[in-house]
Amino acid sequence: MSDTRTPAQIEADIISRRQQLALVLDEIGVRVHPKTIMGDAKAKVASTVDRTAGRAFVAVNRSVSDVRAQFVSEDGSPRLERVIPAAVVVVGVVALLTLSTGRRKR
């Protein structure tokens, strides 16, 4: 292997490679810097939270729609055969909680 480059070309290649190496080292330095690592970790956590919150929202929305469908007909009118028993149960539970709380305070 003979090198037909001139000393000036070799020196220019060395300078160019040093500059490339300096850029690579700077990039590595940025990547391993604690602020960069923390920023990446925060972004990953935020993405996971957003994704989880989105899934939770969809699940809750679906559940609310399912419950609503039990108490409201398709035309929007209440299903009294289901609303009245549920209301009686809620009133009963609230009454029991109120009575038990009143007894504890005495």
mmCIF file of C-alpha atoms in Angstrom:
data_model
loop_
_atom_site.group_PDB
_atom_site.id
_atom_site.type_symbol
_atom_site.label_atom_id
_atom_site.label_comp_id
_atom_site.label_asym_id
_atom_site.label_seq_id
_atom_site.Cartn_x
_atom_site.Cartn_y
_atom_site.Cartn_z
ATOM 1 C CA MET A 1 0.000 0.000 0.000
ATOM 2 C CA SER A 2 1.633 3.145 -1.109
ATOM 3 C CA ASP A 3 0.342 6.495 0.051
ATOM 4 C CA THR A 4 0.465 8.989 -2.789
ATOM 5 C CA ARG A 5 -0.750 11.886 -0.680
ATOM 6 C CA THR A 6 1.442 14.855 -0.064
ATOM 7 C CA PRO A 7 2.459 15.828 3.470
ATOM 8 C CA ALA A 8 0.042 18.766 3.251
ATOM 9 C CA GLN A 9 -2.831 16.418 2.339
ATOM 10 C CA ILE A 10 -1.928 14.087 5.183
ATOM 11 C CA GLU A 11 -1.841 17.022 7.594
ATOM 12 C CA ALA A 12 -5.214 18.253 6.292
ATOM 13 C CA ASP A 13 -6.661 14.741 6.791
ATOM 14 C CA ILE A 14 -5.321 14.645 10.344
ATOM 15 C CA ILE A 15 -6.855 18.059 11.093
ATOM 16 C CA SER A 16 -10.176 16.972 9.578
ATOM 17 C CA ARG A 17 -10.236 13.748 11.615
ATOM 18 C CA ARG A 18 -9.378 15.639 14.791
ATOM 19 C CA GLN A 19 -12.316 17.982 14.157
ATOM 20 C CA GLN A 20 -14.631 15.035 13.508
ATOM 21 C CA LEU A 21 -13.395 13.335 16.679
ATOM 22 C CA ALA A 22 -13.922 16.537 18.659
ATOM 23 C CA LEU A 23 -17.526 16.736 17.393
ATOM 24 C CA VAL A 24 -18.146 13.103 18.309
ATOM 25 C CA LEU A 25 -16.668 13.610 21.781
ATOM 26 C CA ASP A 26 -18.784 16.746 22.274
ATOM 27 C CA GLU A 27 -21.895 14.805 21.273
ATOM 28 C CA ILE A 28 -21.013 11.984 23.673
ATOM 29 C CA GLY A 29 -20.425 14.563 26.390
ATOM 30 C CA VAL A 30 -23.881 16.034 25.816
ATOM 31 C CA ARG A 31 -25.527 12.604 25.808
ATOM 32 C CA VAL A 32 -23.959 11.500 29.102
ATOM 33 C CA HIS A 33 -24.398 14.866 30.839
ATOM 34 C CA PRO A 34 -26.655 14.509 33.919
ATOM 35 C CA LYS A 35 -29.031 17.227 32.690
ATOM 36 C CA THR A 36 -29.494 15.387 29.387
ATOM 37 C CA ILE A 37 -30.063 12.073 31.147
ATOM 38 C CA MET A 38 -32.587 13.699 33.507
ATOM 39 C CA GLY A 39 -34.326 15.434 30.612
ATOM 40 C CA ASP A 40 -34.614 12.159 28.702
ATOM 41 C CA ALA A 41 -35.921 10.398 31.819
ATOM 42 C CA LYS A 42 -38.479 13.164 32.439
ATOM 43 C CA ALA A 43 -39.635 13.002 28.827
ATOM 44 C CA LYS A 44 -40.016 9.233 29.040
ATOM 45 C CA VAL A 45 -41.990 9.474 32.293
ATOM 46 C CA ALA A 46 -44.187 12.237 30.882
ATOM 47 C CA SER A 47 -44.884 10.139 27.802
ATOM 48 C CA THR A 48 -45.762 7.122 29.952
ATOM 49 C CA VAL A 49 -48.036 9.226 32.170
ATOM 50 C CA ASP A 50 -49.747 10.755 29.128
ATOM 51 C CA ARG A 51 -50.279 7.327 27.615
ATOM 52 C CA THR A 52 -51.567 5.900 30.917
ATOM 53 C CA ALA A 53 -53.825 8.902 31.515
ATOM 54 C CA GLY A 54 -55.195 8.547 28.000
ATOM 55 C CA ARG A 55 -55.967 4.891 28.557
ATOM 56 C CA ALA A 56 -57.550 5.678 31.922
ATOM 57 C CA PHE A 57 -59.681 8.391 30.326
ATOM 58 C CA VAL A 58 -60.890 5.993 27.648
ATOM 59 C CA ALA A 59 -61.680 3.321 30.263
ATOM 60 C CA VAL A 60 -63.543 5.780 32.504
ATOM 61 C CA ASN A 61 -65.406 7.245 29.547
ATOM 62 C CA ARG A 62 -66.446 3.759 28.455
ATOM 63 C CA SER A 63 -67.572 2.902 32.001
ATOM 64 C CA VAL A 64 -69.566 6.124 32.311
ATOM 65 C CA SER A 65 -71.215 5.440 28.972
ATOM 66 C CA ASP A 66 -72.074 1.901 30.063
ATOM 67 C CA VAL A 67 -73.582 3.124 33.350
ATOM 68 C CA ARG A 68 -75.430 5.926 31.588
ATOM 69 C CA ALA A 69 -76.888 3.407 29.151
ATOM 70 C CA GLN A 70 -78.319 1.539 32.149
ATOM 71 C CA PHE A 71 -80.199 4.606 33.396
ATOM 72 C CA VAL A 72 -81.012 6.510 30.192
ATOM 73 C CA SER A 73 -82.724 5.120 27.102
ATOM 74 C CA GLU A 74 -81.410 5.702 23.594
ATOM 75 C CA ASP A 75 -83.788 8.622 23.077
ATOM 76 C CA GLY A 76 -82.413 10.361 26.194
ATOM 77 C CA SER A 77 -85.327 9.767 28.541
ATOM 78 C CA PRO A 78 -84.597 8.333 32.000
ATOM 79 C CA ARG A 79 -85.368 4.669 32.648
ATOM 80 C CA LEU A 80 -87.485 5.121 35.746
ATOM 81 C CA GLU A 81 -87.578 1.371 36.436
ATOM 82 C CA ARG A 82 -83.813 1.627 37.090
ATOM 83 C CA VAL A 83 -83.444 5.221 38.312
ATOM 84 C CA ILE A 84 -85.951 4.980 41.182
ATOM 85 C CA PRO A 85 -84.433 1.842 42.826
ATOM 86 C CA ALA A 86 -80.934 3.283 42.475
ATOM 87 C CA ALA A 87 -82.056 6.582 44.012
ATOM 88 C CA VAL A 88 -83.670 4.721 46.932
ATOM 89 C CA VAL A 89 -80.428 2.809 47.534
ATOM 90 C CA VAL A 90 -78.362 6.024 47.439
ATOM 91 C CA VAL A 91 -80.725 7.797 49.852
ATOM 92 C CA GLY A 92 -80.607 4.774 52.177
ATOM 93 C CA VAL A 93 -76.802 4.655 52.181
ATOM 94 C CA VAL A 94 -76.560 8.400 52.824
ATOM 95 C CA ALA A 95 -79.089 8.088 55.675
ATOM 96 C CA LEU A 96 -77.154 5.216 57.248
ATOM 97 C CA LEU A 97 -73.873 7.119 56.975
ATOM 98 C CA THR A 98 -75.475 10.222 58.489
ATOM 99 C CA LEU A 99 -76.923 8.238 61.391
ATOM 100 C CA SER A 100 -73.687 6.387 62.077
ATOM 101 C CA THR A 101 -71.681 9.620 61.987
ATOM 102 C CA GLY A 102 -74.126 11.277 64.379
ATOM 103 C CA ARG A 103 -73.806 8.381 66.840
ATOM 104 C CA ARG A 104 -70.004 8.501 66.807
ATOM 105 C CA LYS A 105 -69.912 12.197 67.727
ATOM 106 C CA ARG A 106 -71.926 11.633 70.916
#
